[in-house]
């Protein structure tokens, strides 16, 4: 039936819920025949952040999974938000990407408006207000870290909109493995090298102990002086190189006896099939 | 102050006030009452002349389709701007007095009337500036951009609808 009044209503942008009923019907009919509807690609991640003496270090693994299959072996989970603020994203990959891009644009507009460099609390506040507005339907868990005029700060924002401010944080499916390393060895006001090693070990714990995380370790070091992105800082899951040859030389085993038995074959039928050269 | 005679809902509701301990009057009803009537209950007030379901224009009725929202966010997203405005105006009224939201609403109504022809998408520049939407980017700017929609709409029908001839 033609809905002739629909185009007369004012069209707004944003999310469109027209197809939800149709999708629900499709999913139920698919599950009846035994198929599964395609799902969103999650990152199945380990992300971690730590506050050290001069700033903040963010770390992440680089594997993106699609339900038990590795979709991307080297994806980038540390996103740029402002020159002094970076954000790691876990959860649904597309949601984390688009959310951080929207945040980055909003921060740039805000900086142009106020004429001041961005604060980490401002990013966290905008993030949590947006995520709460969508009631967790946007599945992005983020760790926001940066150095601004008030010092180095680290916040974690959950998909439903809650946030935490802590000296060390982990998120993602490998969070339990990574946070155990932090709980064991974290000290306040660590030096740069020590902090880098600690984050590397936490992410490596996530890579080895969690099926959803893997490949390399990425680090991002934010200090007042600037930002250093270390992509592929450590590759713990790389295949080891074989040190020696394990094949036996011909002639290693001595031949003791040799018996030859001829096997008579009778030609029963002979047919020729011409193959098409093309 | 002139009353709105077109039958649309007044944007500022009168709530009972009570005097507090120091003689300060406060609105006791709070936000709950305003949020309640912003949820639309479709199907009980069908559009069309005489209040009867207009099958030619809006299709057949299906009570199930209209009473239950298909997505948990559908209703809250439809009313988001409305609820935000009501919240802001109510707190503005409490802080600065009745004149502040009245003046702002007058400006909003004036800005809302600056539109192109009915089937053309207008930029809503004045409305965006008043609301502060020109300084932020959200999903309404990225997804489902009305300027790039695939449906055009019929100009004759839309003009007739706007002029009330339909």
Coordinates of C-alpha atoms in Angstrom, one line a residue:
Chain A
X1 CA 0.0 0.0 0.0
X2 CA 1.5 3.3 -1.0
X3 CA 2.0 5.5 2.0
X4 CA 1.4 8.8 0.3
X5 CA 1.7 10.9 3.4
X6 CA 5.2 9.7 4.3
X7 CA 7.1 12.0 2.0
X8 CA 5.1 14.9 3.4
X9 CA 6.7 14.5 6.8
X10 CA 9.9 16.4 7.6
X11 CA 12.8 14.1 6.9
X12 CA 15.5 14.1 9.5
X13 CA 18.9 12.5 9.4
X14 CA 20.2 10.0 11.9
X15 CA 19.2 6.4 12.5
X16 CA 16.3 4.9 10.5
X17 CA 14.3 2.1 12.1
X18 CA 12.2 1.2 9.1
X19 CA 13.8 -2.2 8.6
X20 CA 13.8 -3.5 12.1
X21 CA 10.6 -5.4 11.7
X22 CA 11.6 -6.9 8.4
X23 CA 15.0 -7.9 9.9
X24 CA 13.3 -9.6 12.9
X25 CA 11.1 -11.6 10.5
X26 CA 14.1 -12.5 8.3
X27 CA 16.2 -13.6 11.3
X28 CA 13.4 -15.8 12.7
X29 CA 12.8 -17.5 9.3
X30 CA 16.6 -18.0 8.8
X31 CA 17.0 -19.6 12.2
X32 CA 14.1 -22.0 11.4
X33 CA 16.1 -23.3 8.4
X34 CA 19.2 -23.5 10.5
X35 CA 21.2 -20.6 9.1
X36 CA 22.5 -17.7 11.2
X37 CA 22.1 -14.1 10.2
X38 CA 25.4 -12.2 9.6
X39 CA 26.6 -10.5 12.7
X40 CA 28.7 -7.4 13.3
X41 CA 32.4 -7.9 13.4
X42 CA 33.8 -7.5 16.9
X43 CA 37.4 -6.9 17.8
X44 CA 37.7 -9.4 20.6
X45 CA 40.5 -7.3 22.0
X46 CA 42.9 -6.6 24.7
X47 CA 43.4 -2.9 25.3
X48 CA 45.2 -1.4 28.2
X49 CA 46.3 2.0 29.5
X50 CA 48.7 3.2 32.2
X51 CA 49.6 6.5 33.8
X52 CA 53.4 6.8 34.4
X53 CA 55.6 9.6 35.6
X54 CA 55.5 11.9 32.5
X55 CA 52.3 10.9 30.8
X56 CA 50.1 8.1 29.5
X57 CA 50.9 4.8 27.7
X58 CA 48.1 3.1 25.7
X59 CA 48.5 -0.4 24.4
X60 CA 46.4 -2.7 22.2
X61 CA 46.7 -5.9 20.3
X62 CA 45.9 -6.1 16.6
X63 CA 43.4 -8.9 15.9
X64 CA 39.9 -8.4 14.6
X65 CA 37.6 -11.5 14.8
X66 CA 34.4 -12.3 13.1
X67 CA 32.8 -14.9 15.3
X68 CA 35.7 -17.4 15.5
X69 CA 37.5 -16.4 12.3
X70 CA 40.3 -13.9 12.3
X71 CA 39.1 -11.1 10.0
X72 CA 42.0 -8.8 10.3
X73 CA 45.5 -9.8 11.5
X74 CA 46.8 -6.3 11.8
X75 CA 44.1 -3.8 12.5
X76 CA 44.6 -0.5 14.2
X77 CA 42.9 -0.1 17.5
X78 CA 44.5 3.1 18.8
X79 CA 42.6 6.0 17.3
X80 CA 43.5 9.7 17.1
X81 CA 41.2 12.2 18.8
X82 CA 43.3 15.3 19.4
X83 CA 47.0 16.0 19.2
X84 CA 47.3 15.2 22.8
X85 CA 44.5 12.7 23.3
X86 CA 44.3 9.1 21.9
X87 CA 41.7 6.5 22.3
X88 CA 41.7 2.6 22.2
X89 CA 38.5 1.0 21.1
X90 CA 37.1 -2.5 21.8
X91 CA 33.8 -4.1 21.1
X92 CA 32.1 -3.8 17.7
X93 CA 34.8 -2.6 15.3
X94 CA 32.6 -0.3 13.2
X95 CA 31.0 1.3 16.3
X96 CA 34.4 2.0 17.8
X97 CA 35.8 3.4 14.6
X98 CA 32.9 5.7 13.8
X99 CA 32.5 6.9 17.4
X100 CA 36.1 7.9 17.7
X101 CA 35.9 9.7 14.3
X102 CA 32.8 11.6 15.5
X103 CA 34.6 12.5 18.7
X104 CA 37.7 13.7 16.9
X105 CA 35.6 16.0 14.7
X106 CA 33.7 17.3 17.6
X107 CA 36.9 18.0 19.5
X108 CA 38.3 19.9 16.6
X109 CA 35.2 22.0 16.3
X110 CA 35.2 22.7 20.0
X111 CA 38.9 23.7 19.9
X112 CA 38.2 26.1 17.1
X113 CA 35.3 27.5 19.0
X114 CA 37.0 28.0 22.4
X115 CA 40.5 28.6 21.1
X116 CA 41.9 26.3 23.7
X117 CA 43.5 22.8 23.5
X118 CA 41.2 19.9 24.3
X119 CA 40.7 18.4 27.8
X120 CA 40.4 14.7 28.3
X121 CA 37.4 15.2 30.5
X122 CA 35.6 16.9 27.6
X123 CA 36.1 13.9 25.4
X124 CA 35.0 11.5 28.1
X125 CA 31.9 13.6 28.8
X126 CA 30.8 13.8 25.2
X127 CA 31.4 10.1 24.7
X128 CA 29.4 9.0 27.7
X129 CA 26.5 11.3 26.9
X130 CA 26.4 9.9 23.4
X131 CA 26.7 6.3 24.5
X132 CA 24.0 6.7 27.1
X133 CA 21.7 8.3 24.6
X134 CA 21.9 5.1 22.5
X135 CA 21.4 2.8 25.5
X136 CA 24.3 0.4 24.8
X137 CA 23.1 -0.3 21.2
X138 CA 26.4 1.2 20.1
X139 CA 28.8 -1.5 21.3
X140 CA 32.0 0.4 21.8
X141 CA 34.1 0.2 24.9
X142 CA 36.8 2.8 24.9
X143 CA 39.9 3.8 26.9
X144 CA 40.6 7.5 26.5
X145 CA 44.0 8.7 27.5
X146 CA 45.9 12.0 27.1
X147 CA 47.9 14.8 28.6
X148 CA 46.3 18.2 29.0
X149 CA 46.8 21.2 31.2
X150 CA 45.6 19.3 34.2
X151 CA 48.1 16.5 33.8
X152 CA 48.0 13.0 32.4
X153 CA 44.7 11.3 32.7
X154 CA 43.1 7.9 31.8
X155 CA 39.4 7.2 31.5
X156 CA 37.5 4.1 30.4
X157 CA 34.0 4.4 29.0
X158 CA 31.7 1.4 28.8
X159 CA 29.0 0.8 26.0
X160 CA 26.1 1.9 28.2
X161 CA 27.7 5.1 29.2
X162 CA 29.5 4.6 32.6
X163 CA 33.1 5.7 33.0
X164 CA 36.0 5.1 35.4
X165 CA 39.1 7.2 36.1
X166 CA 42.0 5.1 37.2
X167 CA 45.8 4.9 37.0
X168 CA 45.6 1.7 35.0
X169 CA 42.8 0.2 32.9
X170 CA 42.1 -2.7 30.7
X171 CA 39.1 -3.5 28.4
X172 CA 38.1 -6.1 25.9
X173 CA 37.8 -9.8 26.1
X174 CA 41.5 -10.2 27.2
X175 CA 41.0 -7.6 30.0
X176 CA 41.2 -10.2 32.8
X177 CA 44.5 -11.5 31.6
X178 CA 46.0 -8.0 31.1
X179 CA 44.7 -6.6 34.4
X180 CA 46.3 -9.5 36.3
X181 CA 49.7 -8.4 35.1
X182 CA 48.9 -4.8 36.1
X183 CA 47.7 -5.7 39.5
X184 CA 50.8 -7.6 40.1
X185 CA 53.5 -5.2 38.9
X186 CA 52.0 -1.7 38.7
X187 CA 53.7 1.1 40.8
X188 CA 52.8 4.8 40.7
X189 CA 55.2 7.1 38.9
X190 CA 57.1 4.6 36.9
X191 CA 59.8 5.4 34.4
X192 CA 59.2 5.3 30.7
X193 CA 61.0 2.1 29.9
X194 CA 59.6 0.3 32.8
X195 CA 56.1 1.4 31.9
X196 CA 56.5 0.3 28.3
X197 CA 57.7 -3.1 29.4
X198 CA 54.7 -3.5 31.7
X199 CA 52.1 -2.6 29.1
X200 CA 53.8 -4.9 26.6
X201 CA 53.6 -7.7 29.1
X202 CA 50.0 -7.1 29.9
X203 CA 49.0 -7.1 26.2
X204 CA 51.1 -10.2 25.6
X205 CA 49.3 -11.9 28.4
X206 CA 46.0 -11.0 26.7
X207 CA 47.3 -12.3 23.3
X208 CA 48.4 -15.7 24.7
X209 CA 45.6 -16.3 27.2
X210 CA 42.6 -15.0 25.2
X211 CA 41.4 -16.5 21.9
X212 CA 40.0 -13.2 20.7
X213 CA 43.3 -11.3 20.9
X214 CA 46.4 -12.0 18.9
X215 CA 49.1 -10.8 16.5
X216 CA 51.2 -7.8 17.5
X217 CA 51.4 -5.3 20.3
X218 CA 50.8 -1.6 19.5
X219 CA 51.9 1.1 21.9
X220 CA 51.1 4.8 22.0
X221 CA 53.1 7.0 24.4
X222 CA 51.6 10.4 25.1
X223 CA 53.7 13.0 27.0
X224 CA 53.6 16.7 27.3
X225 CA 56.3 16.8 24.6
X226 CA 54.3 14.9 22.1
X227 CA 53.0 11.6 21.0
X228 CA 55.0 8.5 19.9
X229 CA 53.1 5.8 18.0
X230 CA 54.9 2.4 18.1
X231 CA 53.0 0.2 15.7
X232 CA 54.1 -3.4 15.9
X233 CA 56.3 -2.7 19.0
X234 CA 56.4 -6.4 19.7
X235 CA 55.4 -9.5 17.7
X236 CA 55.2 -12.3 20.2
X237 CA 53.0 -14.6 18.0
X238 CA 55.4 -14.7 15.1
X239 CA 56.4 -18.1 13.9
X240 CA 59.9 -19.2 15.1
X241 CA 62.7 -19.8 12.6
X242 CA 63.9 -23.4 12.2
X243 CA 67.4 -23.6 13.4
X244 CA 68.5 -26.8 11.7
X245 CA 67.6 -29.4 9.0
X246 CA 65.6 -32.3 10.2
X247 CA 65.7 -34.4 7.0
X248 CA 67.9 -37.5 7.0
X249 CA 70.6 -37.7 4.3
X250 CA 70.0 -40.4 1.7
X251 CA 72.1 -43.4 2.6
X252 CA 71.6 -43.0 6.4
X253 CA 69.8 -46.3 6.7
X254 CA 71.7 -49.3 5.3
X255 CA 69.8 -51.6 2.9
X256 CA 70.0 -55.2 4.1
X257 CA 67.9 -57.2 1.5
X258 CA 66.0 -56.4 -1.7
X259 CA 63.2 -58.5 -3.4
X260 CA 61.6 -57.6 -6.7
X261 CA 58.1 -59.0 -7.6
X262 CA 56.8 -58.3 -11.1
X263 CA 53.2 -57.4 -11.3
X264 CA 51.6 -58.6 -14.6
X265 CA 48.8 -56.3 -16.0
X266 CA 46.4 -57.3 -18.8
X267 CA 45.0 -54.5 -21.0
X268 CA 41.2 -54.8 -20.9
X269 CA 39.9 -51.7 -22.7
X270 CA 41.5 -48.8 -24.5
X271 CA 39.7 -45.5 -25.2
X272 CA 40.9 -42.2 -26.4
X273 CA 39.2 -38.9 -25.4
X274 CA 40.2 -35.8 -27.3
X275 CA 40.6 -32.8 -24.9
X276 CA 39.5 -29.4 -26.1
X277 CA 42.6 -27.2 -26.2
X278 CA 40.6 -24.1 -25.1
Chain B
X1 CA 0.8 37.5 25.1
X2 CA -1.3 36.0 22.3
X3 CA -2.7 32.6 22.6
X4 CA -2.0 29.9 20.0
X5 CA -5.4 29.2 18.4
X6 CA -4.3 26.6 15.9
X7 CA -4.8 23.8 18.3
X8 CA -1.2 22.7 18.7
X9 CA 0.1 21.7 22.1
X10 CA 1.5 24.6 24.2
X11 CA 5.1 24.1 24.8
X12 CA 5.2 25.5 28.3
X13 CA 2.9 23.8 30.7
X14 CA 1.6 25.3 33.8
X15 CA 2.6 23.3 36.9
X16 CA 1.4 23.9 40.4
X17 CA 3.9 25.8 42.5
X18 CA 4.4 25.7 46.2
X19 CA 6.3 28.1 48.3
X20 CA 9.4 26.7 50.0
X21 CA 10.8 27.4 53.4
X22 CA 12.5 30.6 52.5
X23 CA 9.5 31.9 50.4
X24 CA 11.1 30.6 47.2
X25 CA 8.5 29.1 44.9
X26 CA 9.6 25.9 43.2
X27 CA 7.9 23.7 40.5
X28 CA 7.0 20.5 42.1
X29 CA 5.9 18.4 39.2
X30 CA 9.4 18.1 37.8
X31 CA 10.2 16.6 34.4
X32 CA 8.2 13.4 34.6
X33 CA 4.9 15.0 33.6
X34 CA 6.5 16.6 30.6
X35 CA 8.1 13.5 29.4
X36 CA 4.9 11.5 29.7
X37 CA 2.9 13.3 27.0
X38 CA 5.8 13.4 24.6
X39 CA 5.5 9.6 23.9
X40 CA 3.2 9.3 20.9
X41 CA 0.5 6.6 21.0
X42 CA -0.2 6.0 17.3
X43 CA -3.4 4.3 16.3
X44 CA -5.5 6.0 18.9
X45 CA -5.6 9.3 17.0
X46 CA -5.4 8.5 13.4
X47 CA -4.6 11.2 11.0
X48 CA -7.0 12.2 8.2
X49 CA -10.3 14.0 8.2
X50 CA -12.9 13.2 10.8
X51 CA -10.4 11.2 12.9
X52 CA -11.0 8.0 10.9
X53 CA -8.1 6.0 9.5
X54 CA -7.4 7.2 6.0
X55 CA -6.8 4.0 4.1
X56 CA -6.0 5.7 0.8
X57 CA -3.3 7.8 2.3
X58 CA -1.8 5.9 5.1
X59 CA -2.4 2.3 4.2
X60 CA -4.2 -0.4 6.2
X61 CA -4.2 -0.4 9.9
X62 CA -2.4 -2.9 11.9
X63 CA -2.7 -2.5 15.7
X64 CA 0.3 -4.7 16.4
X65 CA 2.5 -2.7 14.1
X66 CA 1.6 0.6 15.6
X67 CA 1.3 0.0 19.3
X68 CA 4.6 -1.7 19.9
X69 CA 7.8 0.0 18.8
X70 CA 10.0 -2.3 16.7
X71 CA 13.3 -1.1 18.1
X72 CA 14.0 -0.1 21.7
X73 CA 15.5 3.2 20.6
X74 CA 12.8 4.1 18.1
X75 CA 10.6 6.2 20.4
X76 CA 13.4 7.7 22.4
X77 CA 15.2 8.8 19.3
X78 CA 12.0 10.3 17.8
X79 CA 11.4 12.4 20.9
X80 CA 15.0 13.2 21.7
X81 CA 15.1 16.8 20.5
X82 CA 11.7 17.4 22.0
X83 CA 12.7 16.1 25.4
X84 CA 16.0 18.0 25.5
X85 CA 14.2 21.2 24.7
X86 CA 11.6 20.7 27.4
X87 CA 14.3 19.9 29.9
X88 CA 16.3 23.0 29.0
X89 CA 13.4 25.3 28.9
X90 CA 12.1 24.1 32.2
X91 CA 15.5 24.7 33.9
X92 CA 15.8 28.1 32.2
X93 CA 12.4 29.0 33.5
X94 CA 13.4 28.1 37.0
X95 CA 16.6 30.1 36.8
X96 CA 15.7 33.2 34.9
X97 CA 12.0 33.4 35.0
X98 CA 9.2 32.9 32.4
X99 CA 10.5 35.5 29.9
X100 CA 13.6 33.5 29.0
X101 CA 12.0 30.4 27.5
X102 CA 9.3 32.5 25.9
X103 CA 11.7 34.7 24.0
X104 CA 13.7 31.6 22.9
X105 CA 10.6 29.8 21.8
X106 CA 9.5 32.8 19.8
X107 CA 12.9 32.8 18.0
X108 CA 12.6 29.1 17.4
X109 CA 9.2 29.4 15.9
X110 CA 10.4 32.3 13.6
X111 CA 13.5 30.3 12.5
X112 CA 11.4 27.2 11.9
X113 CA 9.3 29.0 9.3
X114 CA 12.2 29.9 7.1
X115 CA 11.9 27.0 4.6
X116 CA 12.1 26.4 0.9
X117 CA 9.2 25.0 -1.1
X118 CA 7.6 21.9 0.4
X119 CA 9.5 19.3 -1.5
X120 CA 12.9 20.9 -1.4
X121 CA 15.2 20.3 1.4
X122 CA 16.1 23.5 3.3
X123 CA 19.3 24.1 5.1
X124 CA 17.7 25.2 8.4
X125 CA 20.7 27.4 9.0
X126 CA 18.9 29.8 11.4
X127 CA 17.4 26.9 13.4
X128 CA 20.8 25.1 13.6
X129 CA 22.5 28.2 14.8
X130 CA 20.0 28.8 17.5
X131 CA 20.2 25.2 18.7
X132 CA 23.9 25.0 18.5
X133 CA 23.9 22.2 16.0
X134 CA 26.2 24.0 13.7
X135 CA 29.1 23.4 16.1
X136 CA 28.8 19.7 16.6
X137 CA 28.7 16.6 14.5
X138 CA 26.4 13.7 15.4
X139 CA 24.8 10.7 13.7
X140 CA 22.1 12.9 12.2
X141 CA 24.8 14.6 10.0
X142 CA 26.4 11.4 8.9
X143 CA 23.6 8.8 8.5
X144 CA 20.5 9.2 6.3
X145 CA 21.3 12.7 5.1
X146 CA 17.9 14.1 3.8
X147 CA 19.7 16.1 1.1
X148 CA 20.8 12.8 -0.4
X149 CA 17.7 10.7 0.1
X150 CA 16.6 8.4 -2.7
X151 CA 12.9 9.3 -2.6
X152 CA 11.9 12.6 -4.1
X153 CA 8.3 12.9 -3.2
X154 CA 5.7 14.4 -5.5
X155 CA 5.7 18.2 -5.6
X156 CA 2.0 18.6 -6.3
X157 CA 0.9 16.4 -3.4
X158 CA 3.3 18.0 -1.0
X159 CA 2.3 21.5 -1.8
X160 CA -1.4 20.5 -1.4
X161 CA -0.6 18.9 1.9
X162 CA 1.3 22.0 3.1
X163 CA -1.5 24.4 2.1
X164 CA -4.1 22.2 3.8
X165 CA -6.0 21.5 0.6
X166 CA -5.4 17.7 0.9

